[in-house]
């Protein structure tokens, strides 16, 4: 194998493409978390590396992007939401955008489902579906980099990808391509448990209760990775009987919780820290896993 | 003849009273706001067949689904015998459906087996509710007093109806035996009970009639009990599923009046349609969101009458699981109680009362928000749609929660302080956090990709 060479990426701005009279194949909607949150910026950069690697003609809005209005809408501030939607639709339509990919399920859901009624009609796909397509087409081989063979991975469904939009298989197919040991939490897919951040909870303290939701979910993820049936029984309560087909207990020292959402990323990472397990269990986004398996990080 | 007249009177009274109650409830539901429906009729019928008739979503939990299936099928099939009872009662005939021949044997035998299974299922249901540690979702602040009693009354009535049916059949069998006649139909369960019957022909005649009357009067009484009970779901589940949302669960409703406002701000030439007017021709100023039941859509109100209080929504709610006050089931039950308090109430009306409930800080005002549902409950929701997914009859508690949040934010400006900060960040920075918009593209600095040798 020839030694790797690294190349600096100049992320193409939509304004520049438009000035040259060019149109992108797909617009990458970065989202606020992807642009500002230190942890999720790494996901944005991983996803851009993949876009560069496969040679898709893409562009980003850069400073012209603004919050989709999702947190405002879920919190009940419909006026602010519609103002944001109108602004963004004006920007997107100004560039005649047809197709949008985003790594944030909240942006995905809002642009895909709620912008049409306000006049914004685009083909919107989440990056899990986009990555699945690249893998299926053979454009990404998930080889040549870090090997995940045999590592235990559990996927945490985000509500706005799963129940909200019925996307359950795409992220799992991406993970399956890593040849890892994929284990499912009992509360998965349509029965998935929220990380606790949706509905604008990300920006406020939780109400009075016994436990934080992200801790509950992280406990489930950790117990599933480790096949700890007793811990799972304690979590699921009396009615569930037993935890079902869990693998034999195996203390995980390199388990991975995979996510596909910036808020889930924050909540699950905080949960792992809360359980003091950040030394042995990592939280990664799908794009990070693919970029690292493909060996394109530099 | 006297019995026929008496039966006609009883039946007319029972059905008439039921229609009167249903009309009151229909009027309550119609207090709700209009809702754009969308979706084709065939799509809605398919959904109704699958989710309501087919009980598709019940089978997410196998034990209660099977128990419920027994009672549901029992109800449907035994009702064929009720038709017979009605015809017999009016025509003065006896077991008129025996004209079905061998079909009657099958029908009666099926009824009897189902009847016995219903008793077993009901016993299991009772145990799940009333044992030392009941199934968790069958407890909760909203399941005290009337709702708790109601759940057990339904079970007792169901057993009583089944016992009346068996009494009637067993007495009839014994009579036929004593009189040396052939009894039409096959009765595997009642055949076992014949031995318990007296040899006195008069007593048997009386017993058979008593069983018959208890069964039919019981059914009519039960019918009139339904509107006061969670058991109303046996009727309301069907329209509720038919009118449920067909769009992706993540798609929240729009507020049209705000759309007009925003459009006219963006484009001064935009023509805002005239607001609706009331009977006197004055424009109707609609409240943003929902403070009280009439601010909700009629489908939200229909939801409230379809709820069986099974608590599947609450048992999967991440907020409830972690000990927060929010229980989606309570939101739905509060909506129903408030409607009946404010508008029409059915025969038995005993709304939940949270006054004095330590954690539930309700106001005297009585309105849905504050009087029954507290802001603390509303703000605990993560909008994760687990409750919507879990409901076997497609009730959407999230829709109502969002409407009430809209009221709190847009009418009362009463969002939690940290959310107000988030709002002003979006307004000023175009992001929910306090970052400068000019830093939005900084993530792309010093970004490298490895070129793979190929």
PDB file of N, CA and C in Angstrom, chain A residues 2 5-9 32 35-36 45 49 62 65-67 73-78 80 82 84 109 113-114 117 143 159-160 163-164 191 194 198-201 203-204 207-211 239 294 296, chain B residues 60-61 128 137 248-255 259 322-324 376 379-386 402 405-406 409 418-419 423 426-427 430 432-433 435 440 443 445-453:
ATOM      1  N   UNK A   2       0.536   2.161  -0.836  1.00  0.00           N
ATOM      2  CA  UNK A   2       1.317   3.400  -0.898  1.00  0.00           C
ATOM      3  C   UNK A   2       1.057   4.224   0.355  1.00  0.00           C
ATOM      4  N   UNK A   5      -1.397  10.059   1.663  1.00  0.00           N
ATOM      5  CA  UNK A   5      -1.123  11.482   1.548  1.00  0.00           C
ATOM      6  C   UNK A   5      -2.353  12.212   2.021  1.00  0.00           C
ATOM      7  N   UNK A   6      -2.109  13.374   2.647  1.00  0.00           N
ATOM      8  CA  UNK A   6      -3.294  14.105   3.068  1.00  0.00           C
ATOM      9  C   UNK A   6      -3.455  15.377   2.253  1.00  0.00           C
ATOM     10  N   UNK A   7      -4.702  15.713   2.079  1.00  0.00           N
ATOM     11  CA  UNK A   7      -5.039  16.846   1.232  1.00  0.00           C
ATOM     12  C   UNK A   7      -5.936  17.769   2.048  1.00  0.00           C
ATOM     13  N   UNK A   8      -5.655  19.083   1.966  1.00  0.00           N
ATOM     14  CA  UNK A   8      -6.515  20.020   2.693  1.00  0.00           C
ATOM     15  C   UNK A   8      -7.830  20.201   1.930  1.00  0.00           C
ATOM     16  N   UNK A   9      -8.907  20.263   2.709  1.00  0.00           N
ATOM     17  CA  UNK A   9     -10.227  20.397   2.089  1.00  0.00           C
ATOM     18  C   UNK A   9     -10.686  21.846   2.176  1.00  0.00           C
ATOM     19  N   UNK A  32     -27.004  23.451  13.550  1.00  0.00           N
ATOM     20  CA  UNK A  32     -26.328  24.269  14.572  1.00  0.00           C
ATOM     21  C   UNK A  32     -25.348  23.441  15.396  1.00  0.00           C
ATOM     22  N   UNK A  35     -22.292  22.680  13.552  1.00  0.00           N
ATOM     23  CA  UNK A  35     -21.435  23.839  13.300  1.00  0.00           C
ATOM     24  C   UNK A  35     -20.793  24.374  14.576  1.00  0.00           C
ATOM     25  N   UNK A  36     -21.449  24.217  15.712  1.00  0.00           N
ATOM     26  CA  UNK A  36     -20.970  24.882  16.931  1.00  0.00           C
ATOM     27  C   UNK A  36     -20.550  23.935  18.056  1.00  0.00           C
ATOM     28  N   UNK A  45     -17.022  17.068  10.276  1.00  0.00           N
ATOM     29  CA  UNK A  45     -15.761  16.938   9.541  1.00  0.00           C
ATOM     30  C   UNK A  45     -15.604  15.521   8.986  1.00  0.00           C
ATOM     31  N   UNK A  49     -15.298  14.543   5.029  1.00  0.00           N
ATOM     32  CA  UNK A  49     -14.222  13.683   4.493  1.00  0.00           C
ATOM     33  C   UNK A  49     -14.806  12.596   3.604  1.00  0.00           C
ATOM     34  N   UNK A  62     -22.716  27.495   4.846  1.00  0.00           N
ATOM     35  CA  UNK A  62     -21.823  28.309   5.670  1.00  0.00           C
ATOM     36  C   UNK A  62     -22.599  29.246   6.562  1.00  0.00           C
ATOM     37  N   UNK A  65     -26.559  29.595   6.670  1.00  0.00           N
ATOM     38  CA  UNK A  65     -27.466  28.639   7.297  1.00  0.00           C
ATOM     39  C   UNK A  65     -27.964  29.222   8.621  1.00  0.00           C
ATOM     40  N   UNK A  66     -29.191  28.887   8.971  1.00  0.00           N
ATOM     41  CA  UNK A  66     -29.733  29.328  10.258  1.00  0.00           C
ATOM     42  C   UNK A  66     -30.548  28.183  10.849  1.00  0.00           C
ATOM     43  N   UNK A  67     -30.765  28.239  12.138  1.00  0.00           N
ATOM     44  CA  UNK A  67     -31.530  27.172  12.819  1.00  0.00           C
ATOM     45  C   UNK A  67     -32.828  26.875  12.070  1.00  0.00           C
ATOM     46  N   UNK A  73     -40.185  25.122  17.668  1.00  0.00           N
ATOM     47  CA  UNK A  73     -41.494  24.512  17.400  1.00  0.00           C
ATOM     48  C   UNK A  73     -41.865  23.504  18.480  1.00  0.00           C
ATOM     49  N   UNK A  74     -40.917  22.647  18.855  1.00  0.00           N
ATOM     50  CA  UNK A  74     -41.231  21.623  19.871  1.00  0.00           C
ATOM     51  C   UNK A  74     -41.526  22.284  21.214  1.00  0.00           C
ATOM     52  N   UNK A  75     -40.949  23.461  21.443  1.00  0.00           N
ATOM     53  CA  UNK A  75     -41.199  24.146  22.717  1.00  0.00           C
ATOM     54  C   UNK A  75     -42.483  24.968  22.671  1.00  0.00           C
ATOM     55  N   UNK A  76     -43.141  24.990  21.510  1.00  0.00           N
ATOM     56  CA  UNK A  76     -44.404  25.712  21.432  1.00  0.00           C
ATOM     57  C   UNK A  76     -44.305  27.098  20.830  1.00  0.00           C
ATOM     58  N   UNK A  77     -43.088  27.519  20.461  1.00  0.00           N
ATOM     59  CA  UNK A  77     -42.945  28.858  19.884  1.00  0.00           C
ATOM     60  C   UNK A  77     -43.096  28.787  18.370  1.00  0.00           C
ATOM     61  N   UNK A  78     -44.343  28.640  17.958  1.00  0.00           N
ATOM     62  CA  UNK A  78     -44.655  28.456  16.542  1.00  0.00           C
ATOM     63  C   UNK A  78     -44.271  29.686  15.717  1.00  0.00           C
ATOM     64  N   UNK A  80     -41.716  31.834  16.178  1.00  0.00           N
ATOM     65  CA  UNK A  80     -40.283  31.818  15.916  1.00  0.00           C
ATOM     66  C   UNK A  80     -39.932  30.732  14.905  1.00  0.00           C
ATOM     67  N   UNK A  82     -41.782  29.539  12.501  1.00  0.00           N
ATOM     68  CA  UNK A  82     -42.174  29.897  11.129  1.00  0.00           C
ATOM     69  C   UNK A  82     -41.301  31.014  10.561  1.00  0.00           C
ATOM     70  N   UNK A  84     -38.079  31.314  11.238  1.00  0.00           N
ATOM     71  CA  UNK A  84     -36.862  30.603  10.834  1.00  0.00           C
ATOM     72  C   UNK A  84     -37.092  29.835   9.536  1.00  0.00           C
ATOM     73  N   UNK A 109     -36.073  16.051   9.975  1.00  0.00           N
ATOM     74  CA  UNK A 109     -37.521  15.956  10.146  1.00  0.00           C
ATOM     75  C   UNK A 109     -38.208  17.284   9.828  1.00  0.00           C
ATOM     76  N   UNK A 113     -40.523  17.320   6.676  1.00  0.00           N
ATOM     77  CA  UNK A 113     -41.955  17.185   6.957  1.00  0.00           C
ATOM     78  C   UNK A 113     -42.696  18.495   7.194  1.00  0.00           C
ATOM     79  N   UNK A 114     -41.981  19.503   7.686  1.00  0.00           N
ATOM     80  CA  UNK A 114     -42.712  20.704   8.094  1.00  0.00           C
ATOM     81  C   UNK A 114     -42.497  21.905   7.175  1.00  0.00           C
ATOM     82  N   UNK A 117     -45.359  22.499   3.966  1.00  0.00           N
ATOM     83  CA  UNK A 117     -46.596  23.262   4.187  1.00  0.00           C
ATOM     84  C   UNK A 117     -46.327  24.764   4.146  1.00  0.00           C
ATOM     85  N   UNK A 143     -13.120  -0.199   4.453  1.00  0.00           N
ATOM     86  CA  UNK A 143     -11.900  -0.997   4.591  1.00  0.00           C
ATOM     87  C   UNK A 143     -10.698  -0.074   4.488  1.00  0.00           C
ATOM     88  N   UNK A 159     -35.272   9.503  18.227  1.00  0.00           N
ATOM     89  CA  UNK A 159     -36.728   9.544  18.030  1.00  0.00           C
ATOM     90  C   UNK A 159     -37.111  10.168  16.699  1.00  0.00           C
ATOM     91  N   UNK A 160     -36.361  11.215  16.311  1.00  0.00           N
ATOM     92  CA  UNK A 160     -36.758  11.950  15.116  1.00  0.00           C
ATOM     93  C   UNK A 160     -36.313  11.277  13.826  1.00  0.00           C
ATOM     94  N   UNK A 163     -39.055   6.650  15.231  1.00  0.00           N
ATOM     95  CA  UNK A 163     -40.512   6.764  15.273  1.00  0.00           C
ATOM     96  C   UNK A 163     -41.036   7.905  14.412  1.00  0.00           C
ATOM     97  N   UNK A 164     -40.320   9.016  14.392  1.00  0.00           N
ATOM     98  CA  UNK A 164     -40.827  10.180  13.672  1.00  0.00           C
ATOM     99  C   UNK A 164     -40.842   9.939  12.169  1.00  0.00           C
ATOM    100  N   UNK A 191     -39.742   0.839  19.507  1.00  0.00           N
ATOM    101  CA  UNK A 191     -39.870   0.883  20.969  1.00  0.00           C
ATOM    102  C   UNK A 191     -38.661   1.548  21.619  1.00  0.00           C
ATOM    103  N   UNK A 194     -36.093   7.339  24.253  1.00  0.00           N
ATOM    104  CA  UNK A 194     -35.511   8.656  23.974  1.00  0.00           C
ATOM    105  C   UNK A 194     -34.267   8.875  24.846  1.00  0.00           C
ATOM    106  N   UNK A 198     -34.900  15.464  23.277  1.00  0.00           N
ATOM    107  CA  UNK A 198     -35.864  15.969  22.292  1.00  0.00           C
ATOM    108  C   UNK A 198     -36.842  16.962  22.889  1.00  0.00           C
ATOM    109  N   UNK A 199     -37.638  17.569  21.999  1.00  0.00           N
ATOM    110  CA  UNK A 199     -38.676  18.468  22.477  1.00  0.00           C
ATOM    111  C   UNK A 199     -38.135  19.665  23.220  1.00  0.00           C
ATOM    112  N   UNK A 200     -36.925  20.122  22.837  1.00  0.00           N
ATOM    113  CA  UNK A 200     -36.267  21.291  23.430  1.00  0.00           C
ATOM    114  C   UNK A 200     -35.739  21.022  24.833  1.00  0.00           C
ATOM    115  N   UNK A 201     -35.766  19.759  25.274  1.00  0.00           N
ATOM    116  CA  UNK A 201     -35.200  19.436  26.597  1.00  0.00           C
ATOM    117  C   UNK A 201     -33.701  19.736  26.626  1.00  0.00           C
ATOM    118  N   UNK A 203     -32.164  22.229  26.001  1.00  0.00           N
ATOM    119  CA  UNK A 203     -31.819  23.568  26.471  1.00  0.00           C
ATOM    120  C   UNK A 203     -32.365  23.901  27.851  1.00  0.00           C
ATOM    121  N   UNK A 204     -32.857  22.908  28.575  1.00  0.00           N
ATOM    122  CA  UNK A 204     -33.401  23.197  29.897  1.00  0.00           C
ATOM    123  C   UNK A 204     -33.048  22.085  30.871  1.00  0.00           C
ATOM    124  N   UNK A 207     -37.356  18.222  34.605  1.00  0.00           N
ATOM    125  CA  UNK A 207     -38.285  18.420  35.714  1.00  0.00           C
ATOM    126  C   UNK A 207     -37.906  17.480  36.872  1.00  0.00           C
ATOM    127  N   UNK A 208     -38.530  17.710  38.023  1.00  0.00           N
ATOM    128  CA  UNK A 208     -38.270  16.857  39.188  1.00  0.00           C
ATOM    129  C   UNK A 208     -38.559  15.397  38.856  1.00  0.00           C
ATOM    130  N   UNK A 209     -37.684  14.510  39.306  1.00  0.00           N
ATOM    131  CA  UNK A 209     -37.898  13.084  39.069  1.00  0.00           C
ATOM    132  C   UNK A 209     -36.881  12.262  39.819  1.00  0.00           C
ATOM    133  N   UNK A 210     -36.858  10.944  39.512  1.00  0.00           N
ATOM    134  CA  UNK A 210     -35.950  10.055  40.222  1.00  0.00           C
ATOM    135  C   UNK A 210     -34.589   9.977  39.548  1.00  0.00           C
ATOM    136  N   UNK A 211     -34.579  10.232  38.248  1.00  0.00           N
ATOM    137  CA  UNK A 211     -33.406   9.893  37.464  1.00  0.00           C
ATOM    138  C   UNK A 211     -33.417  10.737  36.209  1.00  0.00           C
ATOM    139  N   UNK A 239     -43.184  -6.220  34.506  1.00  0.00           N
ATOM    140  CA  UNK A 239     -44.048  -6.753  33.474  1.00  0.00           C
ATOM    141  C   UNK A 239     -43.285  -7.453  32.357  1.00  0.00           C
ATOM    142  N   UNK A 294     -12.855   3.563   6.878  1.00  0.00           N
ATOM    143  CA  UNK A 294     -12.412   3.775   5.495  1.00  0.00           C
ATOM    144  C   UNK A 294     -10.975   4.291   5.462  1.00  0.00           C
ATOM    145  N   UNK A 296      -9.839   7.436   6.125  1.00  0.00           N
ATOM    146  CA  UNK A 296      -9.674   8.722   5.443  1.00  0.00           C
ATOM    147  C   UNK A 296      -9.479   9.878   6.412  1.00  0.00           C
TER     148      UNK A 296
ATOM    149  N   UNK B  60     -48.116  -5.705  20.538  1.00  0.00           N
ATOM    150  CA  UNK B  60     -46.797  -5.322  21.019  1.00  0.00           C
ATOM    151  C   UNK B  60     -46.541  -5.947  22.389  1.00  0.00           C
ATOM    152  N   UNK B  61     -47.613  -6.307  23.085  1.00  0.00           N
ATOM    153  CA  UNK B  61     -47.476  -6.989  24.383  1.00  0.00           C
ATOM    154  C   UNK B  61     -48.369  -8.205  24.340  1.00  0.00           C
ATOM    155  N   UNK B 128     -54.249  -8.849  37.532  1.00  0.00           N
ATOM    156  CA  UNK B 128     -53.223  -7.883  37.119  1.00  0.00           C
ATOM    157  C   UNK B 128     -53.445  -6.521  37.772  1.00  0.00           C
ATOM    158  N   UNK B 137     -48.312  -0.075  35.041  1.00  0.00           N
ATOM    159  CA  UNK B 137     -49.077   0.898  34.255  1.00  0.00           C
ATOM    160  C   UNK B 137     -50.541   0.950  34.669  1.00  0.00           C
ATOM    161  N   UNK B 248     -46.262  11.402   8.802  1.00  0.00           N
ATOM    162  CA  UNK B 248     -45.195  10.905   9.683  1.00  0.00           C
ATOM    163  C   UNK B 248     -45.366  11.467  11.097  1.00  0.00           C
ATOM    164  N   UNK B 249     -45.032  10.649  12.094  1.00  0.00           N
ATOM    165  CA  UNK B 249     -45.248  11.086  13.477  1.00  0.00           C
ATOM    166  C   UNK B 249     -44.440  12.330  13.829  1.00  0.00           C
ATOM    167  N   UNK B 250     -43.341  12.542  13.117  1.00  0.00           N
ATOM    168  CA  UNK B 250     -42.515  13.703  13.433  1.00  0.00           C
ATOM    169  C   UNK B 250     -43.092  15.016  12.934  1.00  0.00           C
ATOM    170  N   UNK B 251     -44.102  14.932  12.087  1.00  0.00           N
ATOM    171  CA  UNK B 251     -44.662  16.152  11.502  1.00  0.00           C
ATOM    172  C   UNK B 251     -45.705  16.746  12.435  1.00  0.00           C
ATOM    173  N   UNK B 252     -45.375  17.903  13.001  1.00  0.00           N
ATOM    174  CA  UNK B 252     -46.319  18.562  13.906  1.00  0.00           C
ATOM    175  C   UNK B 252     -47.214  19.493  13.102  1.00  0.00           C
ATOM    176  N   UNK B 253     -48.366  19.794  13.666  1.00  0.00           N
ATOM    177  CA  UNK B 253     -49.316  20.632  12.943  1.00  0.00           C
ATOM    178  C   UNK B 253     -48.788  22.057  12.809  1.00  0.00           C
ATOM    179  N   UNK B 254     -49.324  22.757  11.821  1.00  0.00           N
ATOM    180  CA  UNK B 254     -48.986  24.161  11.626  1.00  0.00           C
ATOM    181  C   UNK B 254     -50.069  25.036  12.243  1.00  0.00           C
ATOM    182  N   UNK B 255     -49.718  26.257  12.596  1.00  0.00           N
ATOM    183  CA  UNK B 255     -50.738  27.207  13.023  1.00  0.00           C
ATOM    184  C   UNK B 255     -50.940  28.175  11.854  1.00  0.00           C
ATOM    185  N   UNK B 259     -48.852  31.429  10.024  1.00  0.00           N
ATOM    186  CA  UNK B 259     -48.316  31.379   8.659  1.00  0.00           C
ATOM    187  C   UNK B 259     -48.692  32.652   7.902  1.00  0.00           C
ATOM    188  N   UNK B 322     -38.750   7.873  34.386  1.00  0.00           N
ATOM    189  CA  UNK B 322     -37.719   8.423  35.262  1.00  0.00           C
ATOM    190  C   UNK B 322     -38.310   9.293  36.383  1.00  0.00           C
ATOM    191  N   UNK B 323     -39.591   9.096  36.656  1.00  0.00           N
ATOM    192  CA  UNK B 323     -40.170   9.689  37.849  1.00  0.00           C
ATOM    193  C   UNK B 323     -40.689  11.110  37.718  1.00  0.00           C
ATOM    194  N   UNK B 324     -40.807  11.622  36.488  1.00  0.00           N
ATOM    195  CA  UNK B 324     -41.397  12.951  36.332  1.00  0.00           C
ATOM    196  C   UNK B 324     -42.916  12.841  36.448  1.00  0.00           C
ATOM    197  N   UNK B 376     -45.660  21.896  34.694  1.00  0.00           N
ATOM    198  CA  UNK B 376     -44.566  20.964  34.993  1.00  0.00           C
ATOM    199  C   UNK B 376     -44.689  19.673  34.181  1.00  0.00           C
ATOM    200  N   UNK B 379     -43.901  20.521  30.380  1.00  0.00           N
ATOM    201  CA  UNK B 379     -42.493  20.780  30.047  1.00  0.00           C
ATOM    202  C   UNK B 379     -41.614  19.560  30.200  1.00  0.00           C
ATOM    203  N   UNK B 380     -42.156  18.477  30.776  1.00  0.00           N
ATOM    204  CA  UNK B 380     -41.346  17.265  30.932  1.00  0.00           C
ATOM    205  C   UNK B 380     -41.309  16.419  29.663  1.00  0.00           C
ATOM    206  N   UNK B 381     -42.138  16.768  28.681  1.00  0.00           N
ATOM    207  CA  UNK B 381     -42.249  15.939  27.470  1.00  0.00           C
ATOM    208  C   UNK B 381     -41.041  16.119  26.563  1.00  0.00           C
ATOM    209  N   UNK B 382     -40.512  14.991  26.034  1.00  0.00           N
ATOM    210  CA  UNK B 382     -39.380  15.074  25.102  1.00  0.00           C
ATOM    211  C   UNK B 382     -39.852  14.977  23.650  1.00  0.00           C
ATOM    212  N   UNK B 383     -41.151  14.965  23.436  1.00  0.00           N
ATOM    213  CA  UNK B 383     -41.765  14.831  22.109  1.00  0.00           C
ATOM    214  C   UNK B 383     -41.235  13.611  21.353  1.00  0.00           C
ATOM    215  N   UNK B 384     -40.983  12.533  22.092  1.00  0.00           N
ATOM    216  CA  UNK B 384     -40.322  11.371  21.479  1.00  0.00           C
ATOM    217  C   UNK B 384     -41.281  10.468  20.732  1.00  0.00           C
ATOM    218  N   UNK B 385     -42.601  10.705  20.881  1.00  0.00           N
ATOM    219  CA  UNK B 385     -43.603   9.921  20.162  1.00  0.00           C
ATOM    220  C   UNK B 385     -43.760   8.486  20.660  1.00  0.00           C
ATOM    221  N   UNK B 386     -43.137   8.138  21.774  1.00  0.00           N
ATOM    222  CA  UNK B 386     -43.287   6.764  22.278  1.00  0.00           C
ATOM    223  C   UNK B 386     -44.744   6.505  22.661  1.00  0.00           C
ATOM    224  N   UNK B 402     -48.415  19.603  22.697  1.00  0.00           N
ATOM    225  CA  UNK B 402     -47.836  20.709  21.930  1.00  0.00           C
ATOM    226  C   UNK B 402     -48.802  21.893  21.880  1.00  0.00           C
ATOM    227  N   UNK B 405     -48.451  23.624  25.125  1.00  0.00           N
ATOM    228  CA  UNK B 405     -47.190  24.368  25.194  1.00  0.00           C
ATOM    229  C   UNK B 405     -47.299  25.663  24.387  1.00  0.00           C
ATOM    230  N   UNK B 406     -47.962  25.573  23.227  1.00  0.00           N
ATOM    231  CA  UNK B 406     -48.131  26.778  22.409  1.00  0.00           C
ATOM    232  C   UNK B 406     -48.877  27.845  23.194  1.00  0.00           C
ATOM    233  N   UNK B 409     -46.507  29.396  25.792  1.00  0.00           N
ATOM    234  CA  UNK B 409     -45.447  30.235  25.228  1.00  0.00           C
ATOM    235  C   UNK B 409     -46.015  31.475  24.540  1.00  0.00           C
ATOM    236  N   UNK B 418     -34.846  29.118  30.799  1.00  0.00           N
ATOM    237  CA  UNK B 418     -33.783  28.657  29.911  1.00  0.00           C
ATOM    238  C   UNK B 418     -34.274  28.510  28.467  1.00  0.00           C
ATOM    239  N   UNK B 419     -35.562  28.196  28.298  1.00  0.00           N
ATOM    240  CA  UNK B 419     -36.083  28.116  26.933  1.00  0.00           C
ATOM    241  C   UNK B 419     -36.227  29.507  26.328  1.00  0.00           C
ATOM    242  N   UNK B 423     -34.814  30.748  22.820  1.00  0.00           N
ATOM    243  CA  UNK B 423     -35.558  31.486  21.789  1.00  0.00           C
ATOM    244  C   UNK B 423     -34.781  32.722  21.353  1.00  0.00           C
ATOM    245  N   UNK B 426     -31.891  31.939  19.122  1.00  0.00           N
ATOM    246  CA  UNK B 426     -32.278  31.662  17.726  1.00  0.00           C
ATOM    247  C   UNK B 426     -32.574  32.978  17.010  1.00  0.00           C
ATOM    248  N   UNK B 427     -33.299  33.854  17.694  1.00  0.00           N
ATOM    249  CA  UNK B 427     -33.636  35.140  17.062  1.00  0.00           C
ATOM    250  C   UNK B 427     -32.390  35.936  16.716  1.00  0.00           C
ATOM    251  N   UNK B 430     -29.341  32.907  15.176  1.00  0.00           N
ATOM    252  CA  UNK B 430     -29.705  31.856  14.228  1.00  0.00           C
ATOM    253  C   UNK B 430     -29.314  30.484  14.718  1.00  0.00           C
ATOM    254  N   UNK B 432     -29.615  27.893  18.552  1.00  0.00           N
ATOM    255  CA  UNK B 432     -30.174  27.869  19.905  1.00  0.00           C
ATOM    256  C   UNK B 432     -29.151  28.150  21.001  1.00  0.00           C
ATOM    257  N   UNK B 433     -27.871  28.210  20.637  1.00  0.00           N
ATOM    258  CA  UNK B 433     -26.846  28.528  21.625  1.00  0.00           C
ATOM    259  C   UNK B 433     -26.302  29.928  21.377  1.00  0.00           C
ATOM    260  N   UNK B 435     -23.777  31.428  20.292  1.00  0.00           N
ATOM    261  CA  UNK B 435     -22.564  31.533  19.484  1.00  0.00           C
ATOM    262  C   UNK B 435     -22.757  32.625  18.447  1.00  0.00           C
ATOM    263  N   UNK B 440     -20.019  30.358  12.443  1.00  0.00           N
ATOM    264  CA  UNK B 440     -20.761  29.166  12.029  1.00  0.00           C
ATOM    265  C   UNK B 440     -19.976  28.268  11.074  1.00  0.00           C
ATOM    266  N   UNK B 443     -15.951  25.378  11.696  1.00  0.00           N
ATOM    267  CA  UNK B 443     -15.689  23.935  11.752  1.00  0.00           C
ATOM    268  C   UNK B 443     -14.858  23.463  10.562  1.00  0.00           C
ATOM    269  N   UNK B 445     -12.298  24.850   9.261  1.00  0.00           N
ATOM    270  CA  UNK B 445     -10.885  25.258   9.267  1.00  0.00           C
ATOM    271  C   UNK B 445      -9.968  24.045   9.423  1.00  0.00           C
ATOM    272  N   UNK B 446      -8.829  24.098   8.755  1.00  0.00           N
ATOM    273  CA  UNK B 446      -7.786  23.068   8.895  1.00  0.00           C
ATOM    274  C   UNK B 446      -8.345  21.648   8.783  1.00  0.00           C
ATOM    275  N   UNK B 447      -9.132  21.450   7.779  1.00  0.00           N
ATOM    276  CA  UNK B 447      -9.719  20.123   7.576  1.00  0.00           C
ATOM    277  C   UNK B 447      -8.950  19.381   6.486  1.00  0.00           C
ATOM    278  N   UNK B 448      -8.506  18.183   6.826  1.00  0.00           N
ATOM    279  CA  UNK B 448      -7.736  17.379   5.873  1.00  0.00           C
ATOM    280  C   UNK B 448      -8.411  16.046   5.649  1.00  0.00           C
ATOM    281  N   UNK B 449      -8.221  15.505   4.464  1.00  0.00           N
ATOM    282  CA  UNK B 449      -8.703  14.160   4.188  1.00  0.00           C
ATOM    283  C   UNK B 449      -7.526  13.344   3.671  1.00  0.00           C
ATOM    284  N   UNK B 450      -7.476  12.070   4.088  1.00  0.00           N
ATOM    285  CA  UNK B 450      -6.397  11.205   3.605  1.00  0.00           C
ATOM    286  C   UNK B 450      -6.732  10.736   2.200  1.00  0.00           C
ATOM    287  N   UNK B 451      -5.787  10.895   1.299  1.00  0.00           N
ATOM    288  CA  UNK B 451      -5.968  10.396  -0.067  1.00  0.00           C
ATOM    289  C   UNK B 451      -5.505   8.961  -0.075  1.00  0.00           C
ATOM    290  N   UNK B 452      -6.362   8.054  -0.368  1.00  0.00           N
ATOM    291  CA  UNK B 452      -5.955   6.657  -0.349  1.00  0.00           C
ATOM    292  C   UNK B 452      -5.302   6.292  -1.676  1.00  0.00           C
ATOM    293  N   UNK B 453      -4.143   5.680  -1.575  1.00  0.00           N
ATOM    294  CA  UNK B 453      -3.485   5.205  -2.785  1.00  0.00           C
ATOM    295  C   UNK B 453      -4.335   4.124  -3.417  1.00  0.00           C
TER     296      UNK B 453
END
